[in-house]
Short mmCIF file of C-alpha atoms in Angstrom, two decimals:
data_model
loop_
_atom_site.label_atom_id
_atom_site.label_comp_id
_atom_site.label_asym_id
_atom_site.label_seq_id
_atom_site.Cartn_x
_atom_site.Cartn_y
_atom_site.Cartn_z
CA MET A 1 -67.08 49.35 -24.08
CA ALA A 2 -63.38 49.76 -23.17
CA GLU A 3 -61.18 46.67 -23.48
CA TYR A 4 -59.51 47.15 -20.07
CA ASP A 5 -59.79 49.19 -16.88
CA HIS A 6 -58.28 52.56 -17.78
CA ALA A 7 -58.18 53.66 -14.14
CA VAL A 8 -55.89 50.79 -13.12
CA ALA A 9 -53.58 51.43 -16.08
CA TRP A 10 -53.37 55.20 -15.47
CA ILE A 11 -52.85 54.88 -11.71
CA THR A 12 -50.03 52.40 -12.33
CA ALA A 13 -48.47 54.71 -14.93
CA LEU A 14 -48.73 57.73 -12.59
CA LEU A 15 -47.14 55.86 -9.68
CA LEU A 16 -44.31 54.51 -11.84
CA GLY A 17 -43.69 57.97 -13.33
CA LEU A 18 -43.62 59.54 -9.88
CA SER A 19 -41.35 56.71 -8.77
CA LEU A 20 -38.74 57.67 -11.37
CA VAL A 21 -38.78 61.31 -10.25
CA MET A 22 -38.69 60.62 -6.51
CA VAL A 23 -36.12 57.80 -6.61
CA TYR A 24 -33.83 60.14 -8.53
CA SER A 25 -34.47 63.02 -6.15
CA SER A 26 -33.93 60.91 -3.03
CA SER A 27 -30.83 59.05 -4.25
CA ILE A 28 -28.68 61.76 -5.89
CA ALA A 29 -26.60 62.50 -2.79
CA ILE A 30 -26.16 58.81 -1.88
CA ALA A 31 -25.13 57.84 -5.41
CA GLU A 32 -22.76 60.80 -5.83
CA GLY A 33 -21.04 60.15 -2.50
CA SER A 34 -20.50 56.40 -2.86
CA ARG A 35 -17.59 54.64 -4.54
CA ALA A 36 -19.83 51.59 -5.06
CA THR A 37 -21.89 53.62 -7.54
CA GLY A 38 -18.86 55.16 -9.23
CA ASN A 39 -19.87 58.53 -7.74
CA GLN A 40 -22.49 58.78 -10.48
CA PRO A 41 -25.54 60.85 -9.38
CA VAL A 42 -27.81 59.08 -11.93
CA TYR A 43 -26.77 55.57 -10.84
CA TYR A 44 -30.04 54.68 -9.10
CA LEU A 45 -32.16 56.52 -11.66
CA LEU A 46 -30.71 54.50 -14.55
CA ARG A 47 -31.07 51.20 -12.70
CA HIS A 48 -34.61 52.06 -11.66
CA GLY A 49 -35.50 53.01 -15.22
CA VAL A 50 -34.22 49.63 -16.44
CA PHE A 51 -36.16 47.86 -13.65
CA ILE A 52 -39.38 49.60 -14.69
CA ALA A 53 -38.83 48.86 -18.40
CA VAL A 54 -38.16 45.16 -17.73
CA SER A 55 -41.12 44.99 -15.30
CA LEU A 56 -43.49 46.49 -17.86
CA LEU A 57 -42.26 43.97 -20.45
CA LEU A 58 -42.88 41.14 -17.98
CA GLY A 59 -46.31 42.60 -17.30
CA LEU A 60 -47.15 42.55 -21.02
CA ILE A 61 -46.12 38.88 -21.21
CA VAL A 62 -48.14 37.97 -18.10
CA PHE A 63 -51.20 39.76 -19.49
CA GLN A 64 -51.26 37.28 -22.39
CA ILE A 65 -51.77 34.31 -20.04
CA PRO A 66 -55.47 33.35 -19.66
CA MET A 67 -56.76 32.88 -16.12
CA ARG A 68 -57.79 29.30 -16.96
CA ILE A 69 -54.05 28.48 -17.12
CA TRP A 70 -53.18 30.10 -13.77
CA GLN A 71 -55.53 27.97 -11.65
CA PRO A 72 -54.22 24.45 -12.39
CA ALA A 73 -50.65 25.78 -12.24
CA ALA A 74 -51.15 27.47 -8.84
CA PRO A 75 -49.73 24.63 -6.65
CA TYR A 76 -46.66 24.36 -8.89
CA PHE A 77 -45.99 28.10 -8.68
CA PHE A 78 -46.26 27.86 -4.91
CA VAL A 79 -43.74 25.00 -4.77
CA VAL A 80 -41.34 27.00 -6.98
CA GLY A 81 -41.70 29.91 -4.55
CA LEU A 82 -40.87 27.65 -1.58
CA VAL A 83 -37.79 26.29 -3.37
CA LEU A 84 -36.57 29.84 -4.08
CA LEU A 85 -37.10 30.85 -0.44
CA ALA A 86 -35.10 27.79 0.64
CA LEU A 87 -32.27 28.54 -1.82
CA VAL A 88 -31.86 31.99 -0.28
CA LEU A 89 -30.83 30.33 2.99
CA VAL A 90 -28.13 28.13 1.39
CA PRO A 91 -24.63 29.53 2.07
CA GLY A 92 -22.92 30.50 -1.15
CA ILE A 93 -26.21 30.86 -3.01
CA GLY A 94 -28.18 33.36 -0.94
CA ARG A 95 -26.70 36.85 -0.59
CA GLU A 96 -26.59 38.56 2.80
CA VAL A 97 -27.11 42.32 3.08
CA ASN A 98 -27.30 44.21 6.40
CA GLY A 99 -27.61 40.99 8.38
CA SER A 100 -30.49 39.57 6.31
CA ARG A 101 -30.21 36.78 3.75
CA ARG A 102 -33.06 37.62 1.35
CA TRP A 103 -31.50 37.77 -2.10
CA LEU A 104 -30.28 35.50 -4.88
CA SER A 105 -27.41 37.11 -6.74
CA PHE A 106 -27.37 37.16 -10.53
CA TYR A 107 -24.23 39.33 -10.61
CA VAL A 108 -25.87 42.23 -12.44
CA VAL A 109 -28.95 42.31 -10.17
CA ASN A 110 -30.14 40.75 -6.92
CA PHE A 111 -33.45 38.90 -6.97
CA GLN A 112 -35.66 38.79 -3.85
CA PRO A 113 -37.87 35.66 -3.94
CA SER A 114 -40.18 36.89 -1.16
CA GLU A 115 -41.55 39.55 -3.53
CA LEU A 116 -42.51 36.97 -6.14
CA MET A 117 -43.86 34.71 -3.41
CA LYS A 118 -46.54 37.31 -2.61
CA LEU A 119 -48.01 36.85 -6.10
CA PHE A 120 -47.70 33.05 -5.84
CA VAL A 121 -49.53 33.10 -2.49
CA VAL A 122 -52.39 35.14 -4.02
CA ILE A 123 -52.75 32.60 -6.84
CA TYR A 124 -52.39 29.57 -4.56
CA ALA A 125 -54.74 30.84 -1.82
CA ALA A 126 -57.40 31.70 -4.42
CA ASP A 127 -57.14 28.25 -6.01
CA TYR A 128 -57.19 26.54 -2.59
CA THR A 129 -60.27 28.48 -1.48
CA VAL A 130 -62.18 27.59 -4.64
CA ARG A 131 -61.22 23.90 -4.38
CA LYS A 132 -62.10 23.75 -0.67
CA ALA A 133 -65.27 25.88 -0.90
CA ALA A 134 -67.40 23.10 0.61
CA PHE A 135 -65.11 22.87 3.66
CA MET A 136 -64.68 26.55 4.54
CA HIS A 137 -66.64 25.98 7.79
CA SER A 138 -64.31 23.20 8.90
CA PHE A 139 -61.06 23.86 10.76
CA ARG A 140 -59.58 20.45 9.95
CA LYS A 141 -60.52 20.22 6.27
CA GLY A 142 -60.79 23.88 5.36
CA PHE A 143 -58.14 25.78 7.25
CA LEU A 144 -55.61 23.33 8.67
CA PRO A 145 -53.96 22.39 5.33
CA MET A 146 -53.53 26.09 4.48
CA LEU A 147 -52.18 26.74 7.97
CA VAL A 148 -49.50 24.08 7.49
CA VAL A 149 -48.23 25.50 4.19
CA MET A 150 -48.33 29.07 5.56
CA LEU A 151 -46.32 27.99 8.61
CA LEU A 152 -43.77 26.43 6.27
CA THR A 153 -43.61 29.64 4.24
CA GLY A 154 -43.42 31.73 7.41
CA GLY A 155 -40.62 29.57 8.79
CA LEU A 156 -38.51 30.14 5.67
CA LEU A 157 -39.20 33.89 5.69
CA LEU A 158 -38.38 34.26 9.38
CA ARG A 159 -35.09 32.44 8.83
CA GLU A 160 -33.97 35.18 6.42
CA PRO A 161 -35.34 37.08 8.45
CA ASP A 162 -38.14 38.93 6.61
CA PHE A 163 -40.89 39.57 9.15
CA GLY A 164 -42.52 42.23 6.96
CA ALA A 165 -43.00 39.89 3.99
CA PHE A 166 -44.37 37.22 6.35
CA ALA A 167 -46.91 39.68 7.76
CA VAL A 168 -48.09 40.68 4.27
CA ILE A 169 -48.31 37.05 3.07
CA ALA A 170 -50.22 36.03 6.21
CA VAL A 171 -52.75 38.84 5.67
CA ILE A 172 -53.14 37.88 1.97
CA ALA A 173 -53.83 34.22 2.79
CA MET A 174 -56.20 35.00 5.67
CA GLY A 175 -57.99 37.69 3.67
CA ILE A 176 -58.61 35.42 0.67
CA LEU A 177 -59.90 32.64 2.92
CA PHE A 178 -62.29 35.10 4.57
CA LEU A 179 -63.47 36.49 1.22
CA GLY A 180 -63.94 32.91 0.04
CA GLY A 181 -66.49 32.22 2.75
CA MET A 182 -64.62 31.05 5.84
CA ASN A 183 -66.80 30.78 8.96
CA TRP A 184 -66.56 34.13 10.76
CA ARG A 185 -66.16 32.55 14.22
CA LEU A 186 -63.28 30.44 12.95
CA PHE A 187 -61.79 33.50 11.27
CA ALA A 188 -62.06 35.59 14.46
CA GLY A 189 -60.39 32.85 16.51
CA LEU A 190 -57.58 32.54 13.98
CA MET A 191 -57.04 36.30 13.97
CA VAL A 192 -56.58 36.19 17.76
CA MET A 193 -54.08 33.34 17.34
CA LEU A 194 -52.28 35.32 14.63
CA VAL A 195 -51.94 38.39 16.88
CA ILE A 196 -50.64 36.21 19.74
CA GLY A 197 -48.16 34.60 17.33
CA PHE A 198 -46.86 37.96 16.11
CA LEU A 199 -46.47 39.17 19.70
CA ALA A 200 -44.56 36.01 20.57
CA LEU A 201 -42.24 36.50 17.59
CA ILE A 202 -41.53 40.06 18.70
CA LEU A 203 -41.00 39.25 22.39
CA THR A 204 -38.69 36.30 21.67
CA SER A 205 -36.50 38.22 19.20
CA PRO A 206 -34.22 40.87 20.77
CA TYR A 207 -33.77 42.92 17.58
CA ARG A 208 -37.52 43.00 16.86
CA LEU A 209 -38.20 44.00 20.47
CA GLN A 210 -35.66 46.81 20.17
CA ARG A 211 -37.42 48.05 17.03
CA VAL A 212 -40.73 48.18 18.87
CA ILE A 213 -39.15 50.01 21.81
CA GLY A 214 -37.53 52.49 19.43
CA PHE A 215 -40.85 52.98 17.62
CA MET A 216 -42.73 53.73 20.85
CA ASP A 217 -40.43 56.64 21.72
CA PRO A 218 -37.88 57.39 18.98
CA TRP A 219 -36.78 60.60 20.73
CA ALA A 220 -35.59 58.65 23.78
CA ASP A 221 -32.64 57.39 21.69
CA PRO A 222 -32.54 59.59 18.56
CA TYR A 223 -28.98 58.52 17.67
CA GLY A 224 -29.58 54.81 18.25
CA LYS A 225 -32.80 52.77 18.11
CA GLY A 226 -34.91 55.77 17.14
CA TYR A 227 -32.54 57.27 14.55
CA GLN A 228 -34.35 56.23 11.36
CA LEU A 229 -37.84 57.02 12.61
CA SER A 230 -36.86 60.34 14.20
CA HIS A 231 -35.41 61.55 10.88
CA ALA A 232 -38.50 60.34 9.01
CA LEU A 233 -40.66 62.35 11.39
CA ILE A 234 -38.41 65.39 10.93
CA ALA A 235 -38.93 65.04 7.15
CA PHE A 236 -42.71 64.99 7.62
CA GLY A 237 -42.51 68.01 9.90
CA ARG A 238 -40.38 70.02 7.47
CA GLY A 239 -42.80 69.31 4.61
CA GLU A 240 -45.79 70.97 6.31
CA TRP A 241 -48.66 71.56 3.83
CA PHE A 242 -46.96 71.93 0.43
CA GLY A 243 -43.38 70.78 1.02
CA VAL A 244 -40.01 72.44 0.59
CA GLY A 245 -39.97 71.77 -3.16
CA LEU A 246 -38.78 68.99 -5.46
CA GLY A 247 -35.10 68.25 -4.84
CA ALA A 248 -34.87 70.46 -1.75
CA SER A 249 -35.05 67.71 0.90
CA VAL A 250 -32.39 67.91 3.59
CA GLU A 251 -33.09 64.52 5.19
CA LYS A 252 -32.03 62.64 2.04
CA LEU A 253 -28.53 64.13 2.41
CA PHE A 254 -27.15 61.16 4.39
CA TYR A 255 -29.45 61.74 7.38
CA LEU A 256 -32.35 59.41 6.55
CA PRO A 257 -31.21 55.81 5.85
CA GLU A 258 -32.91 53.97 2.96
CA ALA A 259 -34.37 57.23 1.65
CA HIS A 260 -34.90 55.84 -1.87
CA THR A 261 -36.33 52.48 -0.73
CA ASP A 262 -38.24 51.90 2.52
CA PHE A 263 -38.47 55.58 3.50
CA LEU A 264 -39.25 57.14 0.14
CA LEU A 265 -42.58 58.45 1.48
CA ALA A 266 -40.73 60.56 4.06
CA VAL A 267 -38.83 62.29 1.24
CA ILE A 268 -42.10 62.79 -0.64
CA ALA A 269 -43.58 64.31 2.52
CA GLU A 270 -40.63 66.68 2.93
CA GLU A 271 -40.55 67.81 -0.69
CA HIS A 272 -44.30 67.81 -1.46
CA GLY A 273 -45.86 68.14 1.98
CA PHE A 274 -49.24 66.95 3.20
CA VAL A 275 -50.76 67.49 -0.24
CA GLY A 276 -48.23 65.15 -1.88
CA VAL A 277 -48.72 62.43 0.72
CA MET A 278 -52.51 62.66 0.42
CA ALA A 279 -52.23 62.34 -3.36
CA ILE A 280 -50.24 59.11 -2.92
CA ILE A 281 -52.76 57.75 -0.40
CA LEU A 282 -55.68 58.55 -2.72
CA LEU A 283 -53.99 56.86 -5.68
CA PHE A 284 -53.45 53.67 -3.69
CA ALA A 285 -57.00 53.78 -2.30
CA TRP A 286 -58.35 54.16 -5.85
CA LEU A 287 -56.19 51.28 -7.13
CA VAL A 288 -57.34 48.95 -4.32
CA ALA A 289 -60.97 49.97 -4.86
CA ARG A 290 -60.69 49.14 -8.57
CA ALA A 291 -59.13 45.74 -7.76
CA PHE A 292 -62.08 44.87 -5.52
CA ALA A 293 -64.55 46.19 -8.12
CA ILE A 294 -62.96 43.93 -10.77
CA GLY A 295 -63.17 41.04 -8.30
CA ARG A 296 -66.86 41.71 -7.63
CA ARG A 297 -67.61 41.79 -11.36
CA ALA A 298 -65.81 38.45 -11.83
CA ALA A 299 -67.81 36.97 -8.92
CA ALA A 300 -71.05 38.22 -10.50
CA LEU A 301 -70.04 36.34 -13.66
CA GLU A 302 -69.44 33.25 -11.48
CA ARG A 303 -65.69 33.39 -12.11
CA HIS A 304 -64.75 32.62 -8.51
CA PHE A 305 -61.02 31.97 -8.92
CA PRO A 306 -60.34 35.20 -10.86
CA ALA A 307 -62.54 37.10 -8.39
CA LEU A 308 -60.44 35.98 -5.42
CA VAL A 309 -57.18 36.64 -7.30
CA ALA A 310 -58.26 40.22 -8.09
CA GLN A 311 -59.28 40.87 -4.49
CA GLY A 312 -56.11 39.20 -3.23
CA ILE A 313 -54.01 41.55 -5.37
CA GLY A 314 -55.96 44.47 -3.94
CA LEU A 315 -55.29 43.19 -0.41
CA TRP A 316 -51.58 42.75 -1.12
CA ILE A 317 -51.05 46.24 -2.54
CA GLY A 318 -53.28 47.90 0.05
CA VAL A 319 -51.80 46.16 3.11
CA GLN A 320 -48.19 46.65 2.00
CA ALA A 321 -48.83 50.34 1.24
CA ILE A 322 -50.50 50.82 4.64
CA ILE A 323 -47.60 49.14 6.48
CA ASN A 324 -44.97 51.18 4.62
CA MET A 325 -46.86 54.44 5.20
CA GLY A 326 -47.44 53.53 8.85
CA VAL A 327 -43.71 52.90 9.33
CA ASN A 328 -42.79 56.20 7.68
CA MET A 329 -45.29 58.11 9.82
CA GLY A 330 -44.29 56.42 13.08
CA VAL A 331 -47.61 54.59 13.43
CA LEU A 332 -46.03 51.12 13.04
CA PRO A 333 -42.62 49.69 14.04
CA THR A 334 -39.87 49.92 11.44
CA LYS A 335 -40.04 47.11 8.87
CA GLY A 336 -38.19 46.54 5.62
CA LEU A 337 -41.13 46.83 3.24
CA THR A 338 -41.12 48.95 0.11
CA LEU A 339 -43.93 51.20 -1.08
CA PRO A 340 -45.48 49.33 -4.05
CA LEU A 341 -44.69 50.78 -7.50
CA LEU A 342 -42.78 53.70 -5.92
CA SER A 343 -39.73 52.54 -3.96
CA PHE A 344 -36.45 51.55 -5.61
CA GLY A 345 -36.15 47.78 -6.03
CA GLY A 346 -36.29 45.59 -9.11
CA SER A 347 -37.89 42.49 -7.56
CA ALA A 348 -40.70 44.47 -5.93
CA ILE A 349 -41.46 46.50 -9.07
CA ALA A 350 -41.43 43.38 -11.26
CA ALA A 351 -43.72 41.37 -8.94
CA THR A 352 -46.18 44.24 -8.57
CA CYS A 353 -46.28 44.95 -12.32
CA CYS A 354 -46.99 41.25 -12.95
CA ALA A 355 -49.80 41.41 -10.37
CA ILE A 356 -51.27 44.48 -12.08
CA ALA A 357 -51.07 42.63 -15.41
CA VAL A 358 -53.03 39.71 -13.91
CA LEU A 359 -55.59 42.19 -12.58
CA LEU A 360 -55.98 43.79 -16.01
CA ARG A 361 -56.28 40.34 -17.59
CA ILE A 362 -59.13 39.45 -15.21
CA ASP A 363 -60.89 42.69 -16.11
CA TRP A 364 -60.31 42.11 -19.85
CA GLU A 365 -61.82 38.61 -19.60
CA ASN A 366 -64.79 39.99 -17.62
CA ARG A 367 -65.50 42.48 -20.42
CA GLN A 368 -65.15 39.80 -23.11
CA LEU A 369 -67.69 37.59 -21.33
CA MET A 370 -70.11 40.48 -20.88
CA ARG A 371 -69.93 41.04 -24.64
CA GLY A 372 -70.69 37.38 -25.30
CA PHE A 373 -67.20 36.24 -26.27
CA THR A 374 -65.39 33.21 -24.81
CA VAL A 375 -62.04 33.53 -23.02
#
């Protein structure tokens, strides 16, 4: 029997390898034409390579931590995450970029706490659900305490503002509660409340409302509200079935903003076409399916906390990938969310690699137990 899930490891390696190629391809023109990068075409490639190397090292360290240690530490990790989110909002500590205060500056790199918070929420929600298993049918005892801490987290994220991270974290928490046995009527009612809440946030925020208006008809204002989405759609249209070829994208030449981060999929679509996009979608679908399979195996072994963590990681990666792809394809309003394991960004790559390491650890422990060993 294998010691770990080879599919998860190979999918992660393929996505990270493709990430290096596509981040380089999509960022050459930006890096070469910017004084901030020293006009070096390999600026983003080198930084991304370092990010991946450090993230893989962190993943190896995280893999060594047994799941029995994660559960009692879950509330403390969550508190650390809240403190980091609060520090971001402190003038002089948090760094503001493009009107959003989401980063802590460490001079050489910027750290985005909301990325790490996604992993902490998975761990905390799984621990909470296991501890409150007997009260999952009660609104007051089962859901209300989680609602309070999620509202606190959401309040900090919306102050940055980071609506995209809040949406992902809300789905993770709700999904884990549902998988942990929450009453379906209560869950349905809460989903309705969540949709109403999101609509209220959009309608009461002028810039979010403008994004939605621009998303509904980007061609009505292609040089204003619809600029980013219209160029993403042009990239998809130019790619057709097989793309224009690696490195031959036109949209990355200062037309499509954030081509190497939030809109990397649009460049992939232009250079590799429908076939390339479908390959990415299938890889993510396979990765999420393996995460849920690992979770089901842990549940069958009566390892309820690791089971929910594995499925929570699958939810996180799947939902974030769907949102990013939906934004790139014009199916969802523009949001600042990266494509997991592919887009440029050290914090996102590090957090996702750590999550994959936890997933592999759960699978490794499952296999050890099935062979009769203790973990």
